[in-house]
PDB file of C-alpha atoms in Angstrom:
ATOM      1  CA  MET A1196      -0.150   0.095  -0.155  1.00 83.00           C
ATOM      2  CA  THR A1197       1.569   3.678  -0.811  1.00 94.00           C
ATOM      3  CA  LEU A1198       1.400   5.808   1.900  1.00 97.00           C
ATOM      4  CA  HIS A1199       0.758   9.814   1.436  1.00 98.00           C
ATOM      5  CA  CYS A1200       3.040  12.094   2.474  1.00 98.00           C
ATOM      6  CA  ALA A1201       2.597  15.947   2.685  1.00 98.00           C
ATOM      7  CA  VAL A1202       5.270  18.383   3.006  1.00 98.00           C
ATOM      8  CA  LEU A1203       4.021  21.951   4.596  1.00 98.00           C
ATOM      9  CA  ASP A1204       4.773  25.250   4.072  1.00 96.00           C
ATOM     10  CA  ASP A1205       6.969  24.961   1.211  1.00 97.00           C
ATOM     11  CA  TYR A1206       6.591  28.337   0.227  1.00 96.00           C
ATOM     12  CA  GLN A1207       9.474  28.606  -2.525  1.00 96.00           C
ATOM     13  CA  GLY A1208       8.395  25.447  -3.947  1.00 97.00           C
ATOM     14  CA  ALA A1209      12.309  24.185  -2.789  1.00 97.00           C
ATOM     15  CA  ALA A1210      11.773  20.796  -1.158  1.00 98.00           C
ATOM     16  CA  LEU A1211      11.593  18.410  -3.499  1.00 98.00           C
ATOM     17  CA  ALA A1212      14.627  19.935  -5.177  1.00 98.00           C
ATOM     18  CA  MET A1213      16.573  20.286  -1.903  1.00 97.00           C
ATOM     19  CA  ALA A1214      16.946  16.153  -1.419  1.00 98.00           C
ATOM     20  CA  ASP A1215      16.897  13.085  -3.191  1.00 98.00           C
ATOM     21  CA  TRP A1216      13.275  11.667  -2.208  1.00 98.00           C
ATOM     22  CA  SER A1217      13.561   8.583  -4.561  1.00 97.00           C
ATOM     23  CA  PRO A1218      14.290   6.041  -1.575  1.00 97.00           C
ATOM     24  CA  LEU A1219      10.197   6.705  -1.067  1.00 97.00           C
ATOM     25  CA  ALA A1220       9.403   5.611  -4.497  1.00 96.00           C
ATOM     26  CA  GLY A1221       6.507   3.139  -4.198  1.00 95.00           C
ATOM     27  CA  GLN A1222       6.241   3.506  -0.536  1.00 96.00           C
ATOM     28  CA  ALA A1223       5.002   6.786  -0.306  1.00 97.00           C
ATOM     29  CA  GLU A1224       3.212   9.659  -2.450  1.00 97.00           C
ATOM     30  CA  VAL A1225       4.859  13.023  -1.736  1.00 98.00           C
ATOM     31  CA  ARG A1226       3.068  16.498  -1.929  1.00 98.00           C
ATOM     32  CA  THR A1227       4.164  19.971  -1.191  1.00 98.00           C
ATOM     33  CA  LEU A1228       2.233  22.690   0.030  1.00 98.00           C
ATOM     34  CA  ARG A1229       3.266  26.130  -1.283  1.00 96.00           C
ATOM     35  CA  GLU A1230       0.808  28.665   0.969  1.00 95.00           C
ATOM     36  CA  HIS A1231       0.351  28.127   5.197  1.00 95.00           C
ATOM     37  CA  ILE A1232      -2.668  26.739   5.766  1.00 96.00           C
ATOM     38  CA  ALA A1233      -4.003  28.606   9.380  1.00 93.00           C
ATOM     39  CA  ASP A1234      -7.695  27.383   9.306  1.00 96.00           C
ATOM     40  CA  ARG A1235      -7.830  24.432  11.258  1.00 96.00           C
ATOM     41  CA  ASP A1236     -10.760  22.822   9.280  1.00 98.00           C
ATOM     42  CA  GLU A1237      -8.960  23.288   5.982  1.00 98.00           C
ATOM     43  CA  LEU A1238      -5.699  21.782   7.280  1.00 98.00           C
ATOM     44  CA  VAL A1239      -7.662  18.608   8.634  1.00 98.00           C
ATOM     45  CA  ALA A1240      -9.344  18.161   4.742  1.00 98.00           C
ATOM     46  CA  GLU A1241      -6.089  18.944   3.454  1.00 98.00           C
ATOM     47  CA  LEU A1242      -4.048  16.064   5.317  1.00 98.00           C
ATOM     48  CA  ALA A1243      -7.142  13.631   5.921  1.00 98.00           C
ATOM     49  CA  ASP A1244      -5.518  11.181   3.627  1.00 97.00           C
ATOM     50  CA  CYS A1245      -1.662  11.346   5.223  1.00 98.00           C
ATOM     51  CA  GLU A1246       0.027   9.037   7.301  1.00 98.00           C
ATOM     52  CA  ILE A1247       2.888  11.058   6.984  1.00 98.00           C
ATOM     53  CA  VAL A1248       3.584  15.019   7.836  1.00 98.00           C
ATOM     54  CA  VAL A1249       6.931  17.174   7.480  1.00 98.00           C
ATOM     55  CA  LEU A1250       6.252  20.299   9.128  1.00 97.00           C
ATOM     56  CA  MET A1251       8.740  23.458   8.974  1.00 93.00           C
ATOM     57  CA  ARG A1252       9.862  24.447  12.009  1.00 85.00           C
ATOM     58  CA  GLU A1253       7.012  25.694  14.340  1.00 84.00           C
ATOM     59  CA  ARG A1254       4.705  27.150  11.619  1.00 88.00           C
ATOM     60  CA  THR A1255       1.491  24.692  12.562  1.00 94.00           C
ATOM     61  CA  PRO A1256       0.394  23.837  15.941  1.00 94.00           C
ATOM     62  CA  VAL A1257       0.065  19.750  16.539  1.00 97.00           C
ATOM     63  CA  ASP A1258      -2.117  19.727  19.508  1.00 97.00           C
ATOM     64  CA  ALA A1259      -4.297  16.958  20.610  1.00 97.00           C
ATOM     65  CA  ASP A1260      -7.276  17.881  19.169  1.00 97.00           C
ATOM     66  CA  LEU A1261      -5.535  18.021  15.520  1.00 98.00           C
ATOM     67  CA  LEU A1262      -4.119  14.854  15.998  1.00 98.00           C
ATOM     68  CA  ARG A1263      -7.382  13.331  17.061  1.00 98.00           C
ATOM     69  CA  ARG A1264      -8.840  14.693  13.684  1.00 98.00           C
ATOM     70  CA  LEU A1265      -6.480  12.876  11.653  1.00 98.00           C
ATOM     71  CA  PRO A1266      -6.718   9.477  12.457  1.00 97.00           C
ATOM     72  CA  ARG A1267      -4.480   7.913   9.369  1.00 98.00           C
ATOM     73  CA  LEU A1268      -1.337  10.111  10.829  1.00 98.00           C
ATOM     74  CA  ARG A1269       1.499   7.848  12.149  1.00 98.00           C
ATOM     75  CA  LEU A1270       4.520   9.823  11.325  1.00 98.00           C
ATOM     76  CA  LEU A1271       5.488  13.449  12.156  1.00 98.00           C
ATOM     77  CA  VAL A1272       8.606  15.223  11.084  1.00 98.00           C
ATOM     78  CA  THR A1273       9.876  18.450  11.785  1.00 98.00           C
ATOM     79  CA  THR A1274      12.736  20.140  10.546  1.00 97.00           C
ATOM     80  CA  GLY A1275      15.144  20.670  13.634  1.00 95.00           C
ATOM     81  CA  MET A1276      15.167  18.675  16.748  1.00 95.00           C
ATOM     82  CA  ARG A1277      12.968  21.043  18.907  1.00 91.00           C
ATOM     83  CA  ASN A1278       9.208  21.892  18.053  1.00 92.00           C
ATOM     84  CA  ALA A1279       7.536  23.310  20.875  1.00 89.00           C
ATOM     85  CA  SER A1280       4.239  23.504  18.542  1.00 92.00           C
ATOM     86  CA  VAL A1281       3.891  19.624  18.773  1.00 97.00           C
ATOM     87  CA  ASP A1282       2.467  17.961  21.602  1.00 97.00           C
ATOM     88  CA  LEU A1283       4.752  15.103  21.975  1.00 97.00           C
ATOM     89  CA  ALA A1284       2.890  13.535  24.733  1.00 97.00           C
ATOM     90  CA  ALA A1285      -0.437  13.750  22.873  1.00 97.00           C
ATOM     91  CA  ALA A1286       1.417  12.112  19.951  1.00 97.00           C
ATOM     92  CA  ALA A1287       2.615   9.132  21.814  1.00 97.00           C
ATOM     93  CA  ALA A1288      -0.951   8.723  23.296  1.00 97.00           C
ATOM     94  CA  ARG A1289      -2.092   8.323  19.750  1.00 97.00           C
ATOM     95  CA  GLY A1290       0.784   6.145  18.533  1.00 97.00           C
ATOM     96  CA  VAL A1291       2.105   8.923  16.238  1.00 98.00           C
ATOM     97  CA  THR A1292       6.076   8.810  15.952  1.00 98.00           C
ATOM     98  CA  VAL A1293       7.855  12.249  15.762  1.00 98.00           C
ATOM     99  CA  CYS A1294      11.034  12.776  14.491  1.00 98.00           C
ATOM    100  CA  GLY A1295      13.346  15.828  13.944  1.00 98.00           C
ATOM    101  CA  THR A1296      16.055  16.791  11.820  1.00 98.00           C
ATOM    102  CA  ALA A1297      19.751  18.454  12.524  1.00 97.00           C
ATOM    103  CA  SER A1298      19.868  22.850  11.934  1.00 96.00           C
ATOM    104  CA  SER A1299      22.573  24.632  11.549  1.00 96.00           C
ATOM    105  CA  PRO A1300      23.120  27.750  14.098  1.00 95.00           C
ATOM    106  CA  THR A1301      25.079  29.653  11.759  1.00 97.00           C
ATOM    107  CA  PRO A1302      21.864  31.060   8.912  1.00 97.00           C
ATOM    108  CA  PRO A1303      20.479  32.961  11.783  1.00 97.00           C
ATOM    109  CA  VAL A1304      23.809  34.631  12.996  1.00 98.00           C
ATOM    110  CA  GLU A1305      24.298  35.618   9.678  1.00 98.00           C
ATOM    111  CA  LEU A1306      20.567  37.140   9.378  1.00 98.00           C
ATOM    112  CA  THR A1307      20.934  39.089  12.695  1.00 98.00           C
ATOM    113  CA  TRP A1308      23.828  40.672  11.394  1.00 98.00           C
ATOM    114  CA  ALA A1309      22.235  41.549   8.068  1.00 98.00           C
ATOM    115  CA  LEU A1310      19.236  43.234   9.935  1.00 98.00           C
ATOM    116  CA  LEU A1311      21.696  44.810  12.255  1.00 98.00           C
ATOM    117  CA  LEU A1312      23.932  46.284   9.783  1.00 98.00           C
ATOM    118  CA  GLY A1313      21.130  47.195   7.941  1.00 98.00           C
ATOM    119  CA  LEU A1314      19.941  49.290  10.904  1.00 97.00           C
ATOM    120  CA  ALA A1315      22.897  50.582  11.823  1.00 97.00           C
ATOM    121  CA  ARG A1316      23.981  52.196   8.207  1.00 97.00           C
ATOM    122  CA  GLN A1317      20.226  52.616   7.021  1.00 95.00           C
ATOM    123  CA  VAL A1318      20.424  50.739   3.992  1.00 95.00           C
ATOM    124  CA  THR A1319      17.170  50.417   2.885  1.00 93.00           C
ATOM    125  CA  VAL A1320      16.477  53.847   3.233  1.00 93.00           C
ATOM    126  CA  GLU A1321      19.664  54.716   1.308  1.00 95.00           C
ATOM    127  CA  GLN A1322      19.010  52.159  -1.217  1.00 95.00           C
ATOM    128  CA  ARG A1323      15.270  53.358  -1.597  1.00 94.00           C
ATOM    129  CA  ALA A1324      16.684  56.718  -2.322  1.00 95.00           C
ATOM    130  CA  LEU A1325      19.278  55.449  -4.624  1.00 96.00           C
ATOM    131  CA  ARG A1326      16.477  53.691  -6.892  1.00 95.00           C
ATOM    132  CA  GLU A1327      13.569  56.216  -7.064  1.00 96.00           C
ATOM    133  CA  GLY A1328      16.272  59.236  -7.603  1.00 96.00           C
ATOM    134  CA  GLY A1329      15.876  60.351  -3.938  1.00 96.00           C
ATOM    135  CA  PRO A1330      18.646  62.275  -2.118  1.00 96.00           C
ATOM    136  CA  TRP A1331      22.205  61.274  -2.747  1.00 97.00           C
ATOM    137  CA  GLN A1332      23.140  60.377   0.861  1.00 96.00           C
ATOM    138  CA  SER A1333      20.373  61.406   3.194  1.00 95.00           C
ATOM    139  CA  THR A1334      21.292  59.424   6.759  1.00 95.00           C
ATOM    140  CA  VAL A1335      24.425  59.353   8.660  1.00 96.00           C
ATOM    141  CA  GLY A1336      24.941  55.727  10.004  1.00 95.00           C
ATOM    142  CA  GLN A1337      25.933  54.882  13.157  1.00 95.00           C
ATOM    143  CA  ASP A1338      29.292  52.948  14.083  1.00 96.00           C
ATOM    144  CA  LEU A1339      29.775  49.488  15.582  1.00 98.00           C
ATOM    145  CA  ALA A1340      33.120  49.616  16.586  1.00 98.00           C
ATOM    146  CA  GLY A1341      33.132  50.928  20.167  1.00 97.00           C
ATOM    147  CA  ARG A1342      29.330  50.578  20.772  1.00 98.00           C
ATOM    148  CA  THR A1343      28.075  47.889  23.051  1.00 98.00           C
ATOM    149  CA  LEU A1344      25.880  45.063  21.810  1.00 98.00           C
ATOM    150  CA  GLY A1345      23.622  43.419  24.713  1.00 98.00           C
ATOM    151  CA  LEU A1346      22.511  39.772  23.770  1.00 98.00           C
ATOM    152  CA  LEU A1347      19.562  38.446  25.785  1.00 98.00           C
ATOM    153  CA  GLY A1348      20.758  34.510  25.242  1.00 98.00           C
ATOM    154  CA  LEU A1349      24.213  33.418  25.072  1.00 97.00           C
ATOM    155  CA  GLY A1350      23.553  29.788  23.664  1.00 96.00           C
ATOM    156  CA  ARG A1351      24.435  28.290  20.342  1.00 96.00           C
ATOM    157  CA  ILE A1352      23.338  31.423  18.020  1.00 97.00           C
ATOM    158  CA  GLY A1353      23.996  33.864  20.520  1.00 98.00           C
ATOM    159  CA  THR A1354      27.467  33.007  21.145  1.00 98.00           C
ATOM    160  CA  ARG A1355      28.033  33.143  17.699  1.00 98.00           C
ATOM    161  CA  VAL A1356      26.840  36.601  17.451  1.00 98.00           C
ATOM    162  CA  ALA A1357      28.964  37.802  20.181  1.00 98.00           C
ATOM    163  CA  ARG A1358      32.168  36.495  18.317  1.00 97.00           C
ATOM    164  CA  VAL A1359      31.191  38.256  15.217  1.00 98.00           C
ATOM    165  CA  ALA A1360      30.554  41.534  17.378  1.00 98.00           C
ATOM    166  CA  THR A1361      34.100  41.178  18.828  1.00 97.00           C
ATOM    167  CA  ALA A1362      35.671  40.968  15.603  1.00 97.00           C
ATOM    168  CA  PHE A1363      33.584  44.463  14.791  1.00 98.00           C
ATOM    169  CA  GLY A1364      35.406  45.691  17.797  1.00 98.00           C
ATOM    170  CA  MET A1365      32.139  46.062  20.067  1.00 98.00           C
ATOM    171  CA  ASP A1366      31.738  45.666  23.587  1.00 98.00           C
ATOM    172  CA  VAL A1367      29.557  42.716  24.226  1.00 98.00           C
ATOM    173  CA  LEU A1368      27.278  42.169  27.151  1.00 98.00           C
ATOM    174  CA  ALA A1369      25.051  39.275  27.820  1.00 98.00           C
ATOM    175  CA  TRP A1370      22.361  38.022  30.089  1.00 98.00           C
ATOM    176  CA  SER A1371      19.962  34.998  30.662  1.00 97.00           C
ATOM    177  CA  ALA A1372      18.440  34.084  33.834  1.00 93.00           C
ATOM    178  CA  ASN A1373      21.445  31.112  34.359  1.00 94.00           C
ATOM    179  CA  LEU A1374      24.218  32.628  32.705  1.00 97.00           C
ATOM    180  CA  THR A1375      27.405  33.197  34.494  1.00 97.00           C
ATOM    181  CA  ALA A1376      30.346  35.303  34.564  1.00 97.00           C
ATOM    182  CA  GLU A1377      32.505  32.296  33.153  1.00 97.00           C
ATOM    183  CA  ARG A1378      30.347  31.063  30.516  1.00 97.00           C
ATOM    184  CA  ALA A1379      30.109  35.091  29.064  1.00 98.00           C
ATOM    185  CA  ALA A1380      33.851  35.438  29.330  1.00 97.00           C
ATOM    186  CA  ASP A1381      34.040  32.021  27.051  1.00 96.00           C
ATOM    187  CA  ALA A1382      31.880  33.739  24.331  1.00 96.00           C
ATOM    188  CA  GLY A1383      33.875  37.242  24.479  1.00 96.00           C
ATOM    189  CA  ALA A1384      31.087  38.966  26.625  1.00 98.00           C
ATOM    190  CA  ARG A1385      30.772  40.135  29.855  1.00 98.00           C
ATOM    191  CA  LEU A1386      27.566  39.172  32.380  1.00 98.00           C
ATOM    192  CA  ALA A1387      25.355  41.987  32.757  1.00 98.00           C
ATOM    193  CA  ALA A1388      24.233  42.811  36.239  1.00 97.00           C
ATOM    194  CA  SER A1389      20.519  42.253  35.158  1.00 97.00           C
ATOM    195  CA  LYS A1390      18.254  42.407  32.168  1.00 97.00           C
ATOM    196  CA  GLU A1391      17.688  46.346  32.973  1.00 97.00           C
ATOM    197  CA  ASP A1392      21.455  46.607  33.332  1.00 97.00           C
ATOM    198  CA  LEU A1393      21.779  44.929  29.897  1.00 98.00           C
ATOM    199  CA  LEU A1394      18.919  47.294  28.068  1.00 98.00           C
ATOM    200  CA  GLY A1395      20.177  50.428  29.789  1.00 98.00           C
ATOM    201  CA  ARG A1396      23.555  50.230  28.488  1.00 98.00           C
ATOM    202  CA  SER A1397      23.207  48.889  25.239  1.00 98.00           C
ATOM    203  CA  ASP A1398      23.450  50.727  21.514  1.00 98.00           C
ATOM    204  CA  PHE A1399      21.721  47.285  20.114  1.00 98.00           C
ATOM    205  CA  VAL A1400      20.089  44.413  21.391  1.00 98.00           C
ATOM    206  CA  SER A1401      19.285  41.311  20.072  1.00 98.00           C
ATOM    207  CA  VAL A1402      17.240  38.436  21.352  1.00 98.00           C
ATOM    208  CA  HIS A1403      18.729  34.745  21.016  1.00 98.00           C
ATOM    209  CA  LEU A1404      16.169  32.816  23.632  1.00 96.00           C
ATOM    210  CA  VAL A1405      14.243  29.860  23.604  1.00 92.00           C
ATOM    211  CA  LEU A1406      10.403  31.014  23.895  1.00 91.00           C
ATOM    212  CA  SER A1407       9.138  29.415  27.166  1.00 91.00           C
ATOM    213  CA  ASP A1408       6.837  30.615  29.974  1.00 91.00           C
ATOM    214  CA  ARG A1409       9.658  32.261  31.552  1.00 94.00           C
ATOM    215  CA  THR A1410      10.563  34.212  28.244  1.00 95.00           C
ATOM    216  CA  ARG A1411       7.136  34.949  26.836  1.00 96.00           C
ATOM    217  CA  GLY A1412       6.737  38.690  27.078  1.00 96.00           C
ATOM    218  CA  LEU A1413      10.090  38.975  28.545  1.00 97.00           C
ATOM    219  CA  LEU A1414      10.651  42.594  27.062  1.00 98.00           C
ATOM    220  CA  GLY A1415       7.610  44.666  27.907  1.00 98.00           C
ATOM    221  CA  GLU A1416       6.619  48.508  28.073  1.00 98.00           C
ATOM    222  CA  ARG A1417       8.876  48.902  31.300  1.00 97.00           C
ATOM    223  CA  GLU A1418      12.119  47.117  29.534  1.00 98.00           C
ATOM    224  CA  LEU A1419      11.793  48.988  25.910  1.00 98.00           C
ATOM    225  CA  ARG A1420      11.388  52.225  27.996  1.00 98.00           C
ATOM    226  CA  ALA A1421      14.680  51.314  29.874  1.00 97.00           C
ATOM    227  CA  MET A1422      16.371  51.031  26.232  1.00 98.00           C
ATOM    228  CA  ARG A1423      18.303  53.996  25.126  1.00 97.00           C
ATOM    229  CA  PRO A1424      16.391  56.400  22.725  1.00 97.00           C
ATOM    230  CA  HIS A1425      19.103  55.521  20.010  1.00 97.00           C
ATOM    231  CA  ALA A1426      19.127  51.948  20.374  1.00 98.00           C
ATOM    232  CA  HIS A1427      17.988  49.485  18.164  1.00 98.00           C
ATOM    233  CA  LEU A1428      16.281  46.161  18.686  1.00 98.00           C
ATOM    234  CA  VAL A1429      16.944  42.859  16.861  1.00 98.00           C
ATOM    235  CA  ASN A1430      14.744  39.867  17.042  1.00 98.00           C
ATOM    236  CA  THR A1431      15.431  36.741  15.152  1.00 98.00           C
ATOM    237  CA  SER A1432      14.207  34.306  17.813  1.00 96.00           C
ATOM    238  CA  ARG A1433      10.690  34.160  18.552  1.00 95.00           C
ATOM    239  CA  ALA A1434       8.028  36.981  18.472  1.00 97.00           C
ATOM    240  CA  ALA A1435       5.926  36.370  21.578  1.00 96.00           C
ATOM    241  CA  ILE A1436       9.348  37.286  23.579  1.00 98.00           C
ATOM    242  CA  VAL A1437       8.482  40.848  23.077  1.00 98.00           C
ATOM    243  CA  ASP A1438       5.594  41.819  23.784  1.00 98.00           C
ATOM    244  CA  ARG A1439       4.007  43.197  20.654  1.00 98.00           C
ATOM    245  CA  SER A1440       1.759  46.289  21.774  1.00 98.00           C
ATOM    246  CA  ALA A1441       4.709  47.399  23.398  1.00 98.00           C
ATOM    247  CA  LEU A1442       6.738  47.015  20.844  1.00 98.00           C
ATOM    248  CA  LEU A1443       4.677  49.331  18.455  1.00 98.00           C
ATOM    249  CA  ARG A1444       4.094  51.771  20.916  1.00 98.00           C
ATOM    250  CA  ALA A1445       8.342  51.866  21.379  1.00 98.00           C
ATOM    251  CA  LEU A1446       8.664  52.396  17.732  1.00 98.00           C
ATOM    252  CA  GLY A1447       5.556  54.767  16.997  1.00 97.00           C
ATOM    253  CA  GLU A1448       6.714  56.973  20.179  1.00 97.00           C
ATOM    254  CA  GLY A1449      10.466  56.610  19.861  1.00 97.00           C
ATOM    255  CA  TRP A1450      11.151  55.067  23.044  1.00 98.00           C
ATOM    256  CA  ILE A1451      13.919  53.101  20.658  1.00 98.00           C
ATOM    257  CA  ALA A1452      15.374  54.118  17.249  1.00 97.00           C
ATOM    258  CA  GLY A1453      14.284  50.895  15.536  1.00 97.00           C
ATOM    259  CA  ALA A1454      13.836  47.604  15.164  1.00 98.00           C
ATOM    260  CA  GLY A1455      15.463  44.415  12.976  1.00 98.00           C
ATOM    261  CA  LEU A1456      12.735  41.759  13.145  1.00 98.00           C
ATOM    262  CA  ASP A1457      12.372  38.289  11.407  1.00 98.00           C
ATOM    263  CA  VAL A1458       9.818  36.511  13.491  1.00 97.00           C
ATOM    264  CA  PHE A1459       6.231  37.545  14.021  1.00 97.00           C
ATOM    265  CA  GLU A1460       3.185  36.604  15.990  1.00 94.00           C
ATOM    266  CA  THR A1461       1.171  35.828  12.860  1.00 93.00           C
ATOM    267  CA  GLU A1462       3.097  34.259   9.808  1.00 93.00           C
ATOM    268  CA  PRO A1463       2.804  35.220   6.987  1.00 92.00           C
ATOM    269  CA  LEU A1464       2.286  38.484   8.476  1.00 95.00           C
ATOM    270  CA  PRO A1465      -0.955  40.283   7.652  1.00 95.00           C
ATOM    271  CA  ALA A1466      -0.969  42.698   4.912  1.00 96.00           C
ATOM    272  CA  ASP A1467      -2.321  45.716   6.870  1.00 97.00           C
ATOM    273  CA  ASP A1468       0.007  45.051   9.968  1.00 97.00           C
ATOM    274  CA  PRO A1469       1.764  48.167  10.944  1.00 97.00           C
ATOM    275  CA  LEU A1470       5.114  46.343  10.669  1.00 97.00           C
ATOM    276  CA  ARG A1471       5.283  46.283   7.501  1.00 97.00           C
ATOM    277  CA  THR A1472       5.106  49.955   6.795  1.00 95.00           C
ATOM    278  CA  LEU A1473       6.585  51.491  10.034  1.00 96.00           C
ATOM    279  CA  PRO A1474       9.902  53.541   8.680  1.00 94.00           C
ATOM    280  CA  ASN A1475      12.191  52.493  11.528  1.00 96.00           C
ATOM    281  CA  VAL A1476      11.330  48.803  11.022  1.00 97.00           C
ATOM    282  CA  LEU A1477      13.723  46.778   9.162  1.00 98.00           C
ATOM    283  CA  ALA A1478      11.763  43.330   8.724  1.00 97.00           C
ATOM    284  CA  THR A1479      12.149  40.107   6.812  1.00 98.00           C
ATOM    285  CA  PRO A1480       9.870  37.001   6.180  1.00 96.00           C
ATOM    286  CA  HIS A1481      11.394  34.731   9.112  1.00 96.00           C
ATOM    287  CA  LEU A1482      14.138  33.818   6.822  1.00 96.00           C
ATOM    288  CA  GLY A1483      16.489  33.094   9.774  1.00 96.00           C
ATOM    289  CA  TYR A1484      17.147  29.421   8.702  1.00 95.00           C
ATOM    290  CA  VAL A1485      16.134  29.743   5.217  1.00 97.00           C
ATOM    291  CA  THR A1486      19.567  28.885   3.184  1.00 97.00           C
ATOM    292  CA  GLN A1487      20.273  26.464   0.736  1.00 98.00           C
ATOM    293  CA  ARG A1488      22.160  24.271   3.082  1.00 97.00           C
ATOM    294  CA  ASN A1489      20.197  24.256   5.575  1.00 97.00           C
ATOM    295  CA  TYR A1490      17.387  23.287   3.508  1.00 98.00           C
ATOM    296  CA  ARG A1491      19.319  20.637   2.395  1.00 98.00           C
ATOM    297  CA  THR A1492      19.755  19.505   5.595  1.00 98.00           C
ATOM    298  CA  PHE A1493      16.172  19.527   6.479  1.00 98.00           C
ATOM    299  CA  TYR A1494      14.498  17.698   3.488  1.00 98.00           C
ATOM    300  CA  THR A1495      17.633  15.018   3.285  1.00 98.00           C
ATOM    301  CA  GLU A1496      17.397  14.111   6.988  1.00 98.00           C
ATOM    302  CA  ALA A1497      13.410  14.392   6.461  1.00 98.00           C
ATOM    303  CA  VAL A1498      13.502  11.832   4.035  1.00 98.00           C
ATOM    304  CA  GLU A1499      15.952   9.322   6.149  1.00 98.00           C
ATOM    305  CA  ASP A1500      13.323   9.692   8.950  1.00 98.00           C
ATOM    306  CA  ILE A1501      10.628   8.794   6.897  1.00 98.00           C
ATOM    307  CA  THR A1502      12.696   5.655   5.296  1.00 98.00           C
ATOM    308  CA  ALA A1503      13.810   4.374   8.887  1.00 98.00           C
ATOM    309  CA  PHE A1504      10.448   4.530  10.147  1.00 98.00           C
ATOM    310  CA  LEU A1505       9.248   2.589   6.977  1.00 97.00           C
ATOM    311  CA  ASP A1506      11.696   0.021   7.926  1.00 97.00           C
ATOM    312  CA  GLY A1507      10.969  -0.029  11.702  1.00 97.00           C
ATOM    313  CA  THR A1508      13.844   1.521  13.176  1.00 98.00           C
ATOM    314  CA  PRO A1509      12.708   5.275  13.406  1.00 98.00           C
ATOM    315  CA  VAL A1510      15.600   7.652  14.118  1.00 98.00           C
ATOM    316  CA  ARG A1511      15.795  11.075  15.635  1.00 98.00           C
ATOM    317  CA  VAL A1512      12.543  10.381  17.914  1.00 98.00           C
ATOM    318  CA  LEU A1513      11.871  13.136  19.957  1.00 97.00           C
ATOM    319  CA  THR A1514      10.163  12.235  23.232  1.00 92.00           C
ATOM    320  CA  GLY A1515       8.494  14.851  25.656  1.00 78.00           C
ATOM    321  CA  GLY A1516      11.379  13.363  28.451  1.00 61.00           C
TER     322      GLY A1516
END
């Protein structure tokens, strides 16, 4: 019997070209969905015949209700080895295996710096003026050398961001709930006395934390008001770490100079969302992990996961423990 496999959120139509899917020939029929399906009933109808679903990161919540409505489902593959949007306990209770793939930390590091540099040197403003026949030089950029970068989170990604900052000659402060001075020093940073201390002393603040109950809404009105008026905020981690309404006020009322954003609470970002048009926002459509090498890893290992599952020896299995 041929199984059915759906690959979700293949925006670029790249999934089938980024890996060799031929090992599944005769065992699974693979189709890709180019558009995100947010409506639950529409998603259930689309996936009703599927025994296998490949998820892109945390775009599609898979909870107990969705699992109940997809009785044919037997295997979920998520890109990356962590997906907070999948209820692993509910999947296990229904006999659904959940597998992951490797994911490189370097693409989000590189995009973090693309956003930070773009903000510092007003690249989009100047590029638009050049294309449209506007003024020749209308802004004065900020220096990075000698400035302070504050990192909220110093894990795999934050550590790499810190090392680039030192190459630019920046002073690096770091803070997270369990960060030690020794761990910060190993990454070329100094431990801030507190979150507020970091925000008040930084010229640029970049978020590199995992979303959890502890970090949700970590930056609200009080924290954003603590930042310097000339400071920029960069978030390539998770949108919910920064309170959206407070951020909109901070940007609109000039509490901070601007923000570089790659993550949003609703994705794709609605066409009328103010974050699309605020002049002091440099935004990208969640591209942090979107590189050729990362996609090849995602989909090659997704094929491996599916093949191993069909052989009765699943690999890279995610559990709730």
